[in-house]
Coordinates of C-alpha atoms and ligand atoms in Angstrom, one line a residue:
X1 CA 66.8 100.3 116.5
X2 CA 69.6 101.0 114.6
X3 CA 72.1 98.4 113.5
X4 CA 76.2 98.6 113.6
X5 CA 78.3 98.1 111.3
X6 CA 82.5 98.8 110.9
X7 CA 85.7 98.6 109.5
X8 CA 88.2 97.1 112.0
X9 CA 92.1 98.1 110.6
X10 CA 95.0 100.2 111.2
X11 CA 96.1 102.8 109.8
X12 CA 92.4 103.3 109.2
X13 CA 92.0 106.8 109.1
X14 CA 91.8 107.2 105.3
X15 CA 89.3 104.8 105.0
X16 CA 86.6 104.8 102.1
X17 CA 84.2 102.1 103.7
X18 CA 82.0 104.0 106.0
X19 CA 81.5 107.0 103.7
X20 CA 80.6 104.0 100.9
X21 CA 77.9 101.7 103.3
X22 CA 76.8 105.1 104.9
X23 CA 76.0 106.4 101.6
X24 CA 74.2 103.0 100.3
X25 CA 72.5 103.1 103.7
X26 CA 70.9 106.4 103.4
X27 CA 70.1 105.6 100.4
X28 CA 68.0 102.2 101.0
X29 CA 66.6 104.2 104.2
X30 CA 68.3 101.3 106.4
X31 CA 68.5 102.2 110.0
X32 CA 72.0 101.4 110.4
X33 CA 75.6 102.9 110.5
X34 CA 79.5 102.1 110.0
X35 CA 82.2 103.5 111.9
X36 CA 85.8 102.8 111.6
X37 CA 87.8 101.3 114.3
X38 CA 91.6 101.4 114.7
X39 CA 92.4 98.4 116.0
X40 CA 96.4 97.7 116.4
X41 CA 97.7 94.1 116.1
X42 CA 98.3 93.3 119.4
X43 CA 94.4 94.1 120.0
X44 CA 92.8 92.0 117.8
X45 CA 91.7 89.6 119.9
X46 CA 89.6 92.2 122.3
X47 CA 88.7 93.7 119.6
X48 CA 86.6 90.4 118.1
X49 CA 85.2 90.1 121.4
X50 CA 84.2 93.9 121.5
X51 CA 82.0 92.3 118.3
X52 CA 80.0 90.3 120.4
X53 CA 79.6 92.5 123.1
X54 CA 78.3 95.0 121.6
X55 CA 76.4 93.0 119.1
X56 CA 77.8 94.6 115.8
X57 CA 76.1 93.1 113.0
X58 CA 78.9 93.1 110.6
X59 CA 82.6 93.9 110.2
X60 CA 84.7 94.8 107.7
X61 CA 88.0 93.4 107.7
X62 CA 91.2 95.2 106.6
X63 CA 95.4 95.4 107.0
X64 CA 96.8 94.1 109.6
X65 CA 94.0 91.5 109.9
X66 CA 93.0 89.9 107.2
X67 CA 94.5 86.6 108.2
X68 CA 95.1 86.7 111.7
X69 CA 91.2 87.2 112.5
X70 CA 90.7 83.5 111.5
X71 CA 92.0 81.9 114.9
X72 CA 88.6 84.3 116.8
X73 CA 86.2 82.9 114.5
X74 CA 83.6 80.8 115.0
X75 CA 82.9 80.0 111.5
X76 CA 84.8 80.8 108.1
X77 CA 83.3 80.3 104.6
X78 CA 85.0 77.8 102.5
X79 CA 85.7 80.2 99.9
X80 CA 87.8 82.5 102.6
X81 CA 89.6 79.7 103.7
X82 CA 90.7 78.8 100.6
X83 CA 91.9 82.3 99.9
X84 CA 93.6 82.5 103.4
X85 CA 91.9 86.1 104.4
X86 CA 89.1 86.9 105.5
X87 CA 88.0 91.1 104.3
X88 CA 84.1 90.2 106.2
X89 CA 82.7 89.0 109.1
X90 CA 79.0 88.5 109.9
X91 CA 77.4 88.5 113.5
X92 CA 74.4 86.3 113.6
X93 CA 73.3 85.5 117.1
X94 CA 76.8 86.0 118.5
X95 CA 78.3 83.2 116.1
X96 CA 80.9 85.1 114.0
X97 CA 81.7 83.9 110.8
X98 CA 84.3 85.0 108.5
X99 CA 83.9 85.5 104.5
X100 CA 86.0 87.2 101.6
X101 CA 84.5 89.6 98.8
X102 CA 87.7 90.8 97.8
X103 CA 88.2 87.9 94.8
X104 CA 84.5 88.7 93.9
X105 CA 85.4 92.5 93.7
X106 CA 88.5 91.6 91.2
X107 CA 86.4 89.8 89.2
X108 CA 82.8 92.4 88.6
X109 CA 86.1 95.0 88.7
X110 CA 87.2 93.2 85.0
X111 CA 83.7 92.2 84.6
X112 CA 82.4 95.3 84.3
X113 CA 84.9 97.0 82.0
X114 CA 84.3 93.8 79.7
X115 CA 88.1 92.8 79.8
X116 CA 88.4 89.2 79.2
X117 CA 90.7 86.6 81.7
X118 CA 90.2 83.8 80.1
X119 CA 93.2 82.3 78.4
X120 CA 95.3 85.4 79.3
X121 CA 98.5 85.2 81.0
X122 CA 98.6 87.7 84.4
X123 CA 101.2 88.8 86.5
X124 CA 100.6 89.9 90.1
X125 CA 102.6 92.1 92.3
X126 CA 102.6 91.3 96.0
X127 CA 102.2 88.5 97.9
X128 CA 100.1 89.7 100.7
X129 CA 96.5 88.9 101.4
X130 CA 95.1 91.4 98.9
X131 CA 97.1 89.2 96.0
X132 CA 95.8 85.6 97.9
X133 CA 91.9 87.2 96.8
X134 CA 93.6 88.2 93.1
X135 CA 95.2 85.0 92.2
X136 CA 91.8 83.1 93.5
X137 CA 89.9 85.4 91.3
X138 CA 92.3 85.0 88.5
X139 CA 91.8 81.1 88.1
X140 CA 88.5 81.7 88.6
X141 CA 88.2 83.9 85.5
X142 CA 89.9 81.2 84.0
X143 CA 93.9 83.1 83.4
X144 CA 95.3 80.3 81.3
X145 CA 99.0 81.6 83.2
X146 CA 99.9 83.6 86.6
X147 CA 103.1 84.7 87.9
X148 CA 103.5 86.2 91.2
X149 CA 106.5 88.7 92.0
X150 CA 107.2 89.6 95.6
X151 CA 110.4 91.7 97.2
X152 CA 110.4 88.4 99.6
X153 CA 110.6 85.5 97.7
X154 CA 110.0 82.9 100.0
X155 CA 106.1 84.4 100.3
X156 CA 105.6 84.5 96.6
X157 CA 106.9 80.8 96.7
X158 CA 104.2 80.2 99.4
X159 CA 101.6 81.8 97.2
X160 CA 102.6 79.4 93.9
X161 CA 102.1 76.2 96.1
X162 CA 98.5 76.9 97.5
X163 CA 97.8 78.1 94.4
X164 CA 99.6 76.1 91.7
X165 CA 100.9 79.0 89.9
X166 CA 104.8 80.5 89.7
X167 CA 106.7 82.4 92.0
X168 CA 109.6 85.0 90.5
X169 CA 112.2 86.9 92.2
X170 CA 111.7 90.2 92.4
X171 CA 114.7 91.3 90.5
X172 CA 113.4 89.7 87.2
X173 CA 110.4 92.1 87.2
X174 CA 112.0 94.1 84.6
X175 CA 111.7 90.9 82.1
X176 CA 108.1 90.1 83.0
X177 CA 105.5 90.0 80.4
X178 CA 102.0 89.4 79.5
X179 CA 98.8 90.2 79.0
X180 CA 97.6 91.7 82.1
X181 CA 99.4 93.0 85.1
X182 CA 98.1 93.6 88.4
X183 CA 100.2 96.4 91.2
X184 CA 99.0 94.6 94.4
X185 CA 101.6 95.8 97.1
X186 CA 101.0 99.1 98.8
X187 CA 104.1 100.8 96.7
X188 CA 102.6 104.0 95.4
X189 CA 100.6 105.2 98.2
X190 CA 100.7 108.9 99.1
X191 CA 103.8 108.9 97.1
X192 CA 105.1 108.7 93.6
X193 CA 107.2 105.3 93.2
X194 CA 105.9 102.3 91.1
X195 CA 107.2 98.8 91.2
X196 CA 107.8 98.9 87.3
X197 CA 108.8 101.3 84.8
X198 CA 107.4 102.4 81.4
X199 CA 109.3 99.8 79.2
X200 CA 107.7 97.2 81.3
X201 CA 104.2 98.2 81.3
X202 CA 104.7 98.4 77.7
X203 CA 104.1 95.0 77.3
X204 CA 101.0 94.7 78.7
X205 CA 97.4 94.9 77.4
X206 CA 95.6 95.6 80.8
X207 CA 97.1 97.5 84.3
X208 CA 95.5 97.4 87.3
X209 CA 96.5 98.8 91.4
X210 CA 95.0 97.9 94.1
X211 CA 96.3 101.5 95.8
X212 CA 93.8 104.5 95.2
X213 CA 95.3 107.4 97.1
X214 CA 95.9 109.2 95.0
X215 CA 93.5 107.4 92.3
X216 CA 96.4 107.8 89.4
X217 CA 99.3 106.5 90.7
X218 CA 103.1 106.4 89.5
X219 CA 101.8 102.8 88.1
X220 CA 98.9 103.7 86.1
X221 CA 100.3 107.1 84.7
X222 CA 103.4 104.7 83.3
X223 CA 101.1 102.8 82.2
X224 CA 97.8 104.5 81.1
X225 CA 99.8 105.5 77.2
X226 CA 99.7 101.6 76.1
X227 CA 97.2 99.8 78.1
X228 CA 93.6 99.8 79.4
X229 CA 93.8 101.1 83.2
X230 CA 91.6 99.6 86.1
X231 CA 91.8 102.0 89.2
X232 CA 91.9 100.6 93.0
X233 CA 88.5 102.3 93.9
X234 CA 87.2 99.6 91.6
X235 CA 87.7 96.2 93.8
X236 CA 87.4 98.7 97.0
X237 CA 83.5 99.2 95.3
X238 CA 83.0 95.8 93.7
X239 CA 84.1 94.0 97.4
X240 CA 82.2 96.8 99.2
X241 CA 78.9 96.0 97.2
X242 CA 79.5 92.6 97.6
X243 CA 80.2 93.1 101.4
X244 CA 76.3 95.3 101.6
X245 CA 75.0 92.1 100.4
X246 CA 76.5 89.9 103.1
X247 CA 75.3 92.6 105.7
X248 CA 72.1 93.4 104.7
X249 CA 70.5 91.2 102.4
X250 CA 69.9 93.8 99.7
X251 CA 71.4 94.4 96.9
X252 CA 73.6 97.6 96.7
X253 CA 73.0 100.7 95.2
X254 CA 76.0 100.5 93.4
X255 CA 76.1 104.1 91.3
X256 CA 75.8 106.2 94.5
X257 CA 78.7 103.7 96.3
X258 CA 81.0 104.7 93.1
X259 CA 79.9 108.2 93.3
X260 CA 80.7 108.8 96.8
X261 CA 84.2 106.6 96.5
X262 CA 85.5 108.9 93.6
X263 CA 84.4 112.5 95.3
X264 CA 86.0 111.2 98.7
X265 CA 89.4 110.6 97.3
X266 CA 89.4 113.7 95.2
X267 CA 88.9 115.4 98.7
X268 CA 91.7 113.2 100.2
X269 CA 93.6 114.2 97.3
X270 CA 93.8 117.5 97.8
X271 CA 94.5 117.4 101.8
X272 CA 97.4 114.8 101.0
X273 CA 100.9 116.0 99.2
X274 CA 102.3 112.9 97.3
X275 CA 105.4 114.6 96.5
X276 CA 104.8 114.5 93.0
Ligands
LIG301 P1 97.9 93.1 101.9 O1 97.2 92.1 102.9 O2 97.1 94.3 101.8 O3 98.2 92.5 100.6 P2 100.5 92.8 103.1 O4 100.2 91.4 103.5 O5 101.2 93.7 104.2 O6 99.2 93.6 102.7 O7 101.3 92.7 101.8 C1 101.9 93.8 101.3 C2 102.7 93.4 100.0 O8 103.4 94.6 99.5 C3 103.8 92.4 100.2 O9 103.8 91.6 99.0 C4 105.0 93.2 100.4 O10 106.2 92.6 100.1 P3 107.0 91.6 101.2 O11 106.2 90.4 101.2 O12 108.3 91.5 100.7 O13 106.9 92.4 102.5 C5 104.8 94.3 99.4 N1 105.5 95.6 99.6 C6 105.2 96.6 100.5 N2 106.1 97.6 100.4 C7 107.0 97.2 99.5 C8 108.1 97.8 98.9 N3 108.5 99.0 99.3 N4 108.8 97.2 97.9 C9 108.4 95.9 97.5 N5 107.3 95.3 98.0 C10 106.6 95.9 99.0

């Protein structure tokens, strides 16, 4: 029998997942698949339970959901519930239980480009769920200083009390500084805008966006002339292997994952027009 897997989301349609666990499926010669499923706020709730019905084994877990999927849980890892999202959820026996890859994706991500955290000072743009799984990662690479910048202030103010670290307005981006800088908002897809200019970006070391469509972005371009660039397929790959592991119990066959990622949105690339 084969077994299920997902992406549960919206807007969805762009998603790299099932292309990357269908490829490292194939690849293992596990009888399984992954689908995506739009699934609209309002919906969540049926949609959990769909889960259980139809005994999918695992789900991942993206925008609009990441937090809101904790209340239909049965379980959530201690981990995720420090972060505040949850990106996976595994079905075993009908007990659902709720973890998060994403901070382990940040982390192989700088790992496996050899770029050091420790004792460096980072800045993070965004105070959404994809920053909560940053920052977490951050301290645990051990960032000896994080800022957090977000358009609305009172969520980056959230963000520096569960997390000890500081909260900036958004209109003193132009004076931030440091050593690496990290583009977590969704400013940037499928068009050409960055939340910081050249002048800023200058004064970094390391720059890296969560956003992958298109792969260089407004962000990077500004700011591939003075520092070392991380794309966003990178923590979508490094969370995705993470995310095979949780499903399956193997461990991922990570070069095909990445090769399949980087042809997919070359495809997407050329069907979407950034305005650029
Ligand atoms: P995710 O869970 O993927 O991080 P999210 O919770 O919707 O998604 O967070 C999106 C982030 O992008 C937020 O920090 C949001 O800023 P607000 O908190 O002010 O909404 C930020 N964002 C999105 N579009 C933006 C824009 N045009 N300018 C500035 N920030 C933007």
């Amino acid at each position: 029998m084969y077994k299920t897997f997902g992406i549960i989301g919206d807007p969805i349609s762009h998603s790299l997942s099932p292309s990357m666990h269908n490829t490292a499926f194939r690849e293992l010669k596990i009888k399984a698949v992954y689908g995506a499923f739009e699934v609209k706020r309002e919906n969540l709730k049926e949609a959990v339970e769909g889960i259980r019905a139809l005994n999918i084994k695992g789900i991942s877990v993206t925008i609009p959901h990441k937090s809101s999927i904790f209340e239909f849980l049965d379980e959530v890892d201690p981990i995720a519930l420090e972060i505040g999202a949850v990106n996976t959820v595994i079905n075993k026996d009908g007990k659902l239980k709720g973890y998060n890859t994403d901070w382990i994706g940040v982390l192989k991500a700088f790992e496996n480009r050899r770029i050091d955290i420790k004792e460096r000072k980072v800045v993070i743009i965004g105070a959404g769920g994809a920053s909560r799984a940053i920052i977490y990662a951050m301290k645990k690479g051990g960032a000896k200083e994080i800022e957090v910048y977000n358009r609305t202030l009172e969520k980056a103010q959230k963000l520096g009390e569960d997390f000890g670290i500081l909260a900036k307005p958004w209109e003193e981006l132009p004076l931030a500084q440091g050593d690496i800088i990290i583009q977590a908002t969704s400013i940037g897809l499928k068009n050409n805008e960055s939340p910081v200019g050249e002048e800023v970006l200058k004064k970094f070391k390391v720059a890296m966006d969560i956003v992958y469509l298109p792969l260089r972005t407004k962000f990077l371009k500004l700011a591939e002339r003075n520092c070392e660039i991380i794309d966003g397929l990178q923590m979508l790959l490094y969370q995705g292997v993470e995310q095979f592991k949780l499903f399956t119990g193997r461990e991922a066959p990570i070069k095909f994952m990445e090769k399949v990622l980087y042809e997919e949105v070359k495809k997407l690339e050329g069907e979407i027009n950034f305005g650029i």
